[in-house]
Coordinates of C-alpha atoms and ligand atoms in Angstrom, one line a residue:
X1 CA 0.0 0.0 0.0
X2 CA 1.3 3.4 -1.0
X3 CA 1.4 6.4 1.4
X4 CA 0.0 8.9 -1.0
X5 CA -1.5 9.0 -4.5
X6 CA -1.8 12.3 -6.3
X7 CA -4.7 11.8 -8.7
X8 CA -6.5 13.8 -11.3
X9 CA -3.3 15.4 -12.7
X10 CA -4.4 17.1 -15.9
X11 CA -0.9 17.0 -17.3
X12 CA 2.2 15.6 -15.8
X13 CA 5.3 17.2 -17.5
X14 CA 8.8 15.9 -16.7
X15 CA 12.1 15.4 -18.3
X16 CA 13.4 11.8 -17.8
X17 CA 16.8 10.3 -16.9
X18 CA 19.6 10.5 -14.4
X19 CA 21.8 12.8 -16.3
X20 CA 21.7 16.2 -18.1
X21 CA 19.8 16.6 -21.4
X22 CA 22.1 18.2 -24.0
X23 CA 21.4 20.1 -27.2
X24 CA 18.2 19.3 -28.9
X25 CA 17.4 16.6 -26.3
X26 CA 16.9 19.4 -23.7
X27 CA 13.4 19.8 -25.1
X28 CA 12.4 16.2 -24.6
X29 CA 9.8 16.4 -21.9
X30 CA 7.4 13.5 -21.3
X31 CA 3.8 14.6 -20.9
X32 CA 1.1 12.3 -19.5
X33 CA -2.5 13.4 -19.5
X34 CA -4.9 12.3 -16.8
X35 CA -2.0 11.0 -14.7
X36 CA -1.3 9.9 -11.2
X37 CA 1.8 9.8 -9.1
X38 CA 2.2 7.3 -6.2
X39 CA 4.6 7.8 -3.3
X40 CA 6.0 5.4 -0.7
X41 CA 8.5 6.4 2.0
X42 CA 9.1 9.8 0.4
X43 CA 10.0 8.1 -2.9
X44 CA 8.1 8.0 -6.2
X45 CA 6.8 4.5 -6.8
X46 CA 4.2 5.0 -9.5
X47 CA 4.0 7.3 -12.5
X48 CA 1.3 6.7 -15.1
X49 CA -2.3 6.9 -16.1
X50 CA -4.8 7.6 -13.4
X51 CA -6.8 4.5 -14.4
X52 CA -4.0 2.1 -13.4
X53 CA -3.0 3.9 -10.2
X54 CA -2.5 1.6 -7.2
X55 CA -4.3 2.1 -3.9
X56 CA -2.8 4.4 -1.2
X57 CA -3.6 5.4 2.3
X58 CA -4.1 9.0 1.3
X59 CA -5.3 10.7 -1.9
X60 CA -4.5 14.2 -3.1
X61 CA -6.7 15.4 -5.9
X62 CA -4.7 17.7 -8.2
X63 CA -8.0 19.0 -9.7
X64 CA -6.8 18.6 -13.3
X65 CA -3.8 20.8 -12.8
X66 CA -0.3 20.7 -14.2
X67 CA 2.3 18.8 -12.2
X68 CA 6.1 19.0 -12.7
X69 CA 9.2 18.0 -10.7
X70 CA 10.1 20.2 -7.8
X71 CA 12.2 23.1 -9.1
X72 CA 16.0 22.9 -8.4
X73 CA 17.9 26.2 -7.9
X74 CA 21.4 25.3 -8.9
X75 CA 23.1 28.6 -8.1
X76 CA 22.5 30.6 -5.0
X77 CA 24.5 32.6 -2.5
X78 CA 22.0 31.7 0.3
X79 CA 23.9 32.6 3.4
X80 CA 24.8 36.3 4.0
X81 CA 24.4 39.1 6.4
X82 CA 22.8 42.5 5.5
X83 CA 21.5 43.6 2.1
X84 CA 22.9 46.1 -0.5
X85 CA 19.9 48.3 -1.2
X86 CA 22.0 51.3 -0.2
X87 CA 23.9 50.7 -3.5
X88 CA 20.8 51.2 -5.6
X89 CA 21.3 54.9 -5.8
X90 CA 24.9 54.5 -7.1
X91 CA 23.7 51.9 -9.6
X92 CA 21.0 54.2 -10.9
X93 CA 23.7 56.9 -11.4
X94 CA 25.5 54.4 -13.7
X95 CA 28.3 53.1 -11.3
X96 CA 29.0 49.6 -12.5
X97 CA 28.9 46.4 -10.5
X98 CA 32.7 46.0 -10.8
X99 CA 33.3 49.7 -9.9
X100 CA 31.2 49.4 -6.7
X101 CA 33.3 46.3 -5.8
X102 CA 36.5 48.2 -6.6
X103 CA 35.5 50.9 -4.2
X104 CA 35.2 48.4 -1.3
X105 CA 31.4 47.9 -1.7
X106 CA 29.6 45.1 -3.5
X107 CA 30.7 41.7 -2.4
X108 CA 33.1 43.3 0.1
X109 CA 30.1 45.1 1.8
X110 CA 28.4 41.7 2.2
X111 CA 31.6 40.2 3.6
X112 CA 31.6 42.8 6.3
X113 CA 27.9 42.2 7.2
X114 CA 28.4 38.4 7.1
X115 CA 31.5 38.5 9.3
X116 CA 29.7 40.5 11.9
X117 CA 26.6 38.3 12.0
X118 CA 26.5 35.4 14.4
X119 CA 26.0 31.8 13.1
X120 CA 22.6 31.9 14.8
X121 CA 21.5 35.0 13.0
X122 CA 22.7 33.7 9.6
X123 CA 20.9 30.4 10.3
X124 CA 17.6 32.1 11.1
X125 CA 17.8 34.3 7.9
X126 CA 18.7 31.4 5.7
X127 CA 15.8 29.3 7.1
X128 CA 13.6 32.2 6.1
X129 CA 15.0 32.1 2.6
X130 CA 14.4 28.3 2.3
X131 CA 10.8 28.9 3.4
X132 CA 10.4 31.4 0.5
X133 CA 12.0 29.0 -1.9
X134 CA 9.7 26.1 -0.9
X135 CA 6.6 28.3 -1.3
X136 CA 7.9 29.2 -4.8
X137 CA 8.3 25.5 -5.8
X138 CA 12.0 25.0 -5.1
X139 CA 12.7 21.7 -3.4
X140 CA 16.5 21.4 -3.8
X141 CA 19.0 24.3 -3.8
X142 CA 22.7 24.9 -4.1
X143 CA 24.2 27.2 -1.4
X144 CA 27.5 28.9 -1.7
X145 CA 29.8 30.4 0.9
X146 CA 32.0 33.3 -0.2
X147 CA 31.2 36.2 2.1
X148 CA 33.7 35.2 4.7
X149 CA 37.1 35.1 2.8
X150 CA 38.9 33.9 5.9
X151 CA 39.0 30.2 7.0
X152 CA 37.0 30.9 10.1
X153 CA 34.3 33.0 8.4
X154 CA 34.0 30.6 5.4
X155 CA 33.6 27.7 7.7
X156 CA 31.0 29.6 9.7
X157 CA 28.9 30.1 6.5
X158 CA 29.3 26.5 5.4
X159 CA 28.3 25.2 8.9
X160 CA 25.2 27.3 8.6
X161 CA 24.4 25.7 5.3
X162 CA 24.7 22.3 7.0
X163 CA 22.6 23.3 9.9
X164 CA 19.8 24.8 7.7
X165 CA 19.9 21.7 5.5
X166 CA 19.0 19.6 8.6
X167 CA 16.4 22.0 10.0
X168 CA 13.9 22.3 7.1
X169 CA 12.7 20.4 4.0
X170 CA 14.7 22.0 1.1
X171 CA 17.7 19.9 0.3
X172 CA 20.9 22.1 0.2
X173 CA 24.0 21.3 -1.7
X174 CA 27.0 23.2 -0.3
X175 CA 29.7 24.9 -2.4
X176 CA 32.8 26.6 -1.1
X177 CA 33.4 29.9 -2.8
X178 CA 36.4 31.2 -0.8
X179 CA 37.8 32.9 -3.9
X180 CA 34.8 35.1 -4.4
X181 CA 36.6 38.4 -4.1
X182 CA 40.1 39.5 -3.1
X183 CA 40.1 41.1 0.4
X184 CA 41.5 44.6 0.3
X185 CA 44.3 43.6 2.7
X186 CA 45.7 41.3 0.0
X187 CA 45.7 43.9 -2.8
X188 CA 49.5 43.9 -3.0
X189 CA 49.8 40.2 -2.3
X190 CA 47.3 38.3 -4.4
X191 CA 49.4 35.2 -4.4
X192 CA 49.3 34.9 -0.6
X193 CA 45.4 35.0 -0.7
X194 CA 45.4 32.3 -3.4
X195 CA 47.8 30.2 -1.3
X196 CA 45.5 30.6 1.8
X197 CA 42.5 29.4 -0.2
X198 CA 44.4 26.4 -1.6
X199 CA 46.5 25.4 1.4
X200 CA 44.4 26.5 4.4
X201 CA 40.7 27.0 3.5
X202 CA 40.2 24.1 1.2
X203 CA 41.8 21.5 3.6
X204 CA 39.8 22.9 6.5
X205 CA 36.5 22.6 4.5
X206 CA 37.4 19.1 3.3
X207 CA 38.3 18.0 6.8
X208 CA 34.8 18.9 8.1
X209 CA 33.2 17.6 4.9
X210 CA 31.4 20.9 4.6
X211 CA 31.3 21.4 0.8
X212 CA 30.9 19.2 -2.3
X213 CA 31.9 21.8 -4.8
X214 CA 34.5 24.4 -5.1
X215 CA 33.7 27.6 -7.1
X216 CA 35.6 30.8 -8.0
X217 CA 34.7 34.2 -9.4
X218 CA 36.8 34.5 -12.6
X219 CA 36.4 38.1 -13.8
X220 CA 38.1 41.4 -14.6
X221 CA 39.3 42.9 -11.3
X222 CA 38.5 39.7 -9.4
X223 CA 40.4 36.5 -10.2
X224 CA 42.3 35.7 -13.4
X225 CA 42.0 32.5 -15.5
X226 CA 45.5 31.5 -14.2
X227 CA 44.4 32.0 -10.5
X228 CA 41.2 30.1 -11.4
X229 CA 43.3 27.2 -12.7
X230 CA 45.4 27.2 -9.5
X231 CA 42.4 27.2 -7.1
X232 CA 40.3 24.7 -9.1
X233 CA 43.3 22.3 -9.6
X234 CA 44.0 22.4 -5.8
X235 CA 40.3 21.8 -5.1
X236 CA 40.2 18.9 -7.6
X237 CA 43.3 17.3 -6.0
X238 CA 41.5 17.5 -2.6
X239 CA 38.4 15.8 -3.9
X240 CA 36.0 18.6 -4.7
X241 CA 33.8 18.8 -7.7
X242 CA 34.2 22.0 -9.6
X243 CA 32.2 25.1 -10.7
X244 CA 33.3 28.5 -11.9
X245 CA 31.7 31.9 -12.3
X246 CA 33.0 32.9 -15.7
X247 CA 32.2 35.3 -18.6
X248 CA 29.7 37.3 -16.5
X249 CA 31.0 40.7 -17.6
X250 CA 34.2 39.9 -19.6
X251 CA 35.1 36.8 -21.6
X252 CA 38.6 36.0 -20.2
X253 CA 39.1 32.3 -20.9
X254 CA 37.7 31.1 -17.5
X255 CA 35.2 28.8 -19.3
X256 CA 38.1 27.0 -21.0
X257 CA 39.8 26.5 -17.7
X258 CA 36.6 25.0 -16.3
X259 CA 36.4 22.7 -19.3
X260 CA 40.1 21.7 -19.1
X261 CA 39.7 20.7 -15.4
X262 CA 36.5 18.8 -15.9
X263 CA 34.2 21.2 -14.1
X264 CA 30.6 20.0 -13.6
X265 CA 29.3 23.5 -14.5
X266 CA 30.2 27.0 -15.5
X267 CA 28.0 29.9 -14.4
X268 CA 26.8 33.2 -16.0
X269 CA 28.3 32.8 -19.5
X270 CA 26.8 36.1 -20.6
X271 CA 29.8 37.0 -22.7
X272 CA 31.0 33.5 -23.7
X273 CA 32.4 33.5 -27.3
X274 CA 32.5 30.7 -29.8
X275 CA 35.7 29.2 -28.4
X276 CA 34.4 29.2 -24.8
X277 CA 31.2 27.5 -26.0
X278 CA 33.1 24.9 -28.0
X279 CA 35.3 24.1 -25.1
X280 CA 32.4 23.7 -22.7
X281 CA 30.4 21.6 -25.1
X282 CA 33.4 19.3 -25.8
X283 CA 34.0 18.8 -22.1
X284 CA 30.3 18.3 -21.2
X285 CA 30.4 21.3 -18.8
X286 CA 26.8 22.3 -17.9
X287 CA 26.0 25.9 -18.5
X288 CA 24.2 27.4 -15.5
X289 CA 22.6 30.6 -16.9
X290 CA 21.4 33.3 -14.6
X291 CA 18.9 35.6 -16.5
X292 CA 17.7 37.5 -13.4
X293 CA 21.2 38.8 -13.0
X294 CA 21.3 40.0 -16.6
X295 CA 18.0 41.7 -15.9
X296 CA 19.1 43.3 -12.6
X297 CA 22.5 44.4 -13.9
X298 CA 21.0 45.5 -17.2
X299 CA 23.4 43.3 -19.1
X300 CA 22.9 41.2 -22.3
X301 CA 21.5 37.7 -22.0
X302 CA 23.7 34.7 -22.4
X303 CA 23.8 33.1 -25.9
X304 CA 21.7 30.2 -24.9
X305 CA 20.6 29.0 -28.3
X306 CA 24.2 29.0 -29.6
X307 CA 25.1 26.9 -26.5
X308 CA 22.3 24.4 -27.2
X309 CA 23.2 24.3 -30.9
X310 CA 26.8 23.4 -29.8
X311 CA 25.3 20.5 -27.8
X312 CA 25.6 21.9 -24.3
X313 CA 23.2 21.1 -21.5
X314 CA 21.8 24.3 -19.9
X315 CA 20.4 24.9 -16.4
X316 CA 18.7 28.1 -15.3
X317 CA 19.1 29.4 -11.7
X318 CA 18.2 32.4 -9.6
X319 CA 21.7 33.5 -8.6
X320 CA 20.0 34.7 -5.4
X321 CA 22.6 37.1 -3.8
X322 CA 22.4 40.5 -2.1
X323 CA 24.1 42.3 -5.0
X324 CA 23.3 41.3 -8.6
X325 CA 20.2 39.2 -8.1
X326 CA 18.3 39.8 -4.8
X327 CA 15.4 37.6 -5.9
X328 CA 14.7 34.0 -4.8
X329 CA 12.0 33.7 -7.5
X330 CA 13.2 30.9 -9.8
X331 CA 9.9 31.1 -11.6
X332 CA 10.8 34.7 -12.7
X333 CA 14.3 33.4 -13.9
X334 CA 12.4 30.7 -15.9
X335 CA 10.2 33.3 -17.6
X336 CA 13.2 35.4 -18.5
X337 CA 15.0 32.3 -19.8
X338 CA 12.0 31.5 -22.0
X339 CA 11.5 35.1 -23.3
X340 CA 15.1 36.3 -23.4
X341 CA 17.1 33.2 -24.3
X342 CA 14.2 31.9 -26.5
X343 CA 14.2 28.6 -24.8
X344 CA 11.0 26.7 -25.3
X345 CA 8.8 25.9 -22.3
X346 CA 10.0 22.3 -22.4
X347 CA 13.7 23.3 -22.6
X348 CA 13.2 25.8 -19.7
X349 CA 11.5 23.2 -17.6
X350 CA 14.4 20.8 -18.1
X351 CA 16.8 23.7 -17.3
X352 CA 15.2 24.3 -13.9
X353 CA 14.7 20.6 -13.0
X354 CA 16.8 17.8 -14.4
X355 CA 19.7 19.8 -15.8
X356 CA 19.8 21.9 -12.6
X357 CA 19.9 18.7 -10.6
X358 CA 22.8 17.5 -12.8
X359 CA 24.6 20.8 -12.3
X360 CA 24.7 20.0 -8.5
X361 CA 25.2 16.3 -9.0
X362 CA 21.7 15.3 -7.8
X363 CA 20.3 14.0 -11.1
X364 CA 20.2 10.5 -9.7
X365 CA 17.7 11.4 -7.0
X366 CA 16.0 14.7 -8.1
X367 CA 14.9 16.7 -11.1
X368 CA 12.3 14.4 -12.7
X369 CA 9.1 12.6 -11.8
X370 CA 10.2 9.0 -12.2
X371 CA 10.0 5.9 -10.1
X372 CA 12.8 5.7 -7.6
X373 CA 13.4 9.5 -7.3
X374 CA 12.5 11.7 -4.4
X375 CA 8.9 12.6 -4.3
X376 CA 9.5 16.3 -4.9
X377 CA 6.7 17.8 -7.0
X378 CA 4.9 21.0 -7.8
X379 CA 1.2 21.2 -8.5
X380 CA 0.7 24.5 -10.5
X381 CA -2.3 26.9 -10.7
X382 CA -2.8 26.0 -14.3
X383 CA -3.3 23.0 -16.6
X384 CA -0.7 24.1 -19.2
X385 CA 3.1 24.3 -19.2
X386 CA 3.2 27.4 -21.4
X387 CA 1.2 29.3 -18.8
X388 CA 4.2 29.2 -16.4
X389 CA 6.1 31.4 -18.8
X390 CA 3.3 33.8 -19.6
X391 CA 1.7 34.9 -16.3
X392 CA 4.9 36.3 -14.9
X393 CA 5.4 38.0 -11.6
X394 CA 3.0 36.0 -9.6
X395 CA 3.7 32.8 -7.6
X396 CA 1.9 30.2 -9.7
X397 CA 2.4 27.3 -7.2
X398 CA -0.8 25.6 -6.0
X399 CA 0.9 23.0 -3.7
X400 CA 4.4 21.7 -3.2
X401 CA 5.1 18.1 -2.3
X402 CA 8.6 17.6 -0.7
X403 CA 9.8 14.0 0.1
X404 CA 6.2 12.9 -0.3
X405 CA 4.8 15.4 2.2
X406 CA 2.4 18.2 1.1
X407 CA 4.1 21.3 2.5
Ligands
IZC1 O1 27.4 39.3 -3.8 O2 27.7 40.3 -5.8 N1 28.5 37.8 -9.1 N2 29.2 37.1 -7.2 C1 29.6 37.1 -8.5 C2 28.1 37.7 -7.0 C3 27.6 38.2 -8.2 C4 27.4 37.9 -5.7 C5 27.5 39.3 -5.1
ZN2 ZN1 26.9 33.6 -8.2

């Protein structure tokens, strides 16, 4: 006997598989009309026509609505102190993101607020963020450090991620981003900061098992492609899987370094050129695109169609952070992906579910509605997939099911 059967699903729409969907396959979404999903012990045990559904202790009537996998937000900076709304005025006057950072604001402002916050304060805030995510349909999320920039402060952030993961339903996947910005005290001694990241921070994070991934911000005025190679090589040698923020503002060659080192994903990719795209496609690096950041920074949108044409797999994420994307609304990022990247509704759904799960190495357990995966689903306030990309700005979630429980 199953624990729960969700019946009367007007349309079930889901990508399928345990790995990312690349190129033209990204649009392969299975749709089942008049469907049911059965759940036992938090795991999906039946997917198919309503007429063949097995019996269950409890029934949830989806009322003819659309059901998809729970959304996966594969790129967030979830733990930080303070906000950066005081920078809005500067931004409106035309001061760029990198110039605000150069002046000691931006990421460095969030570093000061995060260092001065206690672990308890950061935990309480991050729990609030996960509640908002869950209400918006996000059932799994990546969470980066990167606002500590010392061993102690980076560990503090990552311990908060671990605590928050255990305290609420959204599954969190931790990423160490110690090389997020150069602290001003190392301006004349960049090599020493890189050494500390590689020889002190990474081993400390590894010893406590606090992060699965290592990430770095490769950008003009932040870290160079050579520094990216140094940090990611050290991380790889210490057992971390790799990610890199590259080609957000300038195309410097960071994507090629990510490809060379076998990174799971590269993020932003707004300015990626043909060589960067070819290198990522060849090395099966998943492109994690962040359209809400393009919107908020008033920048161009990543060349998503060229990436799909080259055979890349694409994910779409919120980039939730206090500077360049202060929104947790992955639905909004999905709408932007559809309208600005010209991804189809099916390609966008895969980008925010299965491919997003693959970008954080969870495609074996999340990202699709299939027997054996976690029972993470969203019942939407519509019966049509296209509606999700049309009625933008509202939360279109009707109900979220996380680990088989209606939340
Ligand atoms: O706090 O500005 N791009 N890192 C790289 C960010 C955005 C987060 C921030
Ligand atoms: Zn980011």
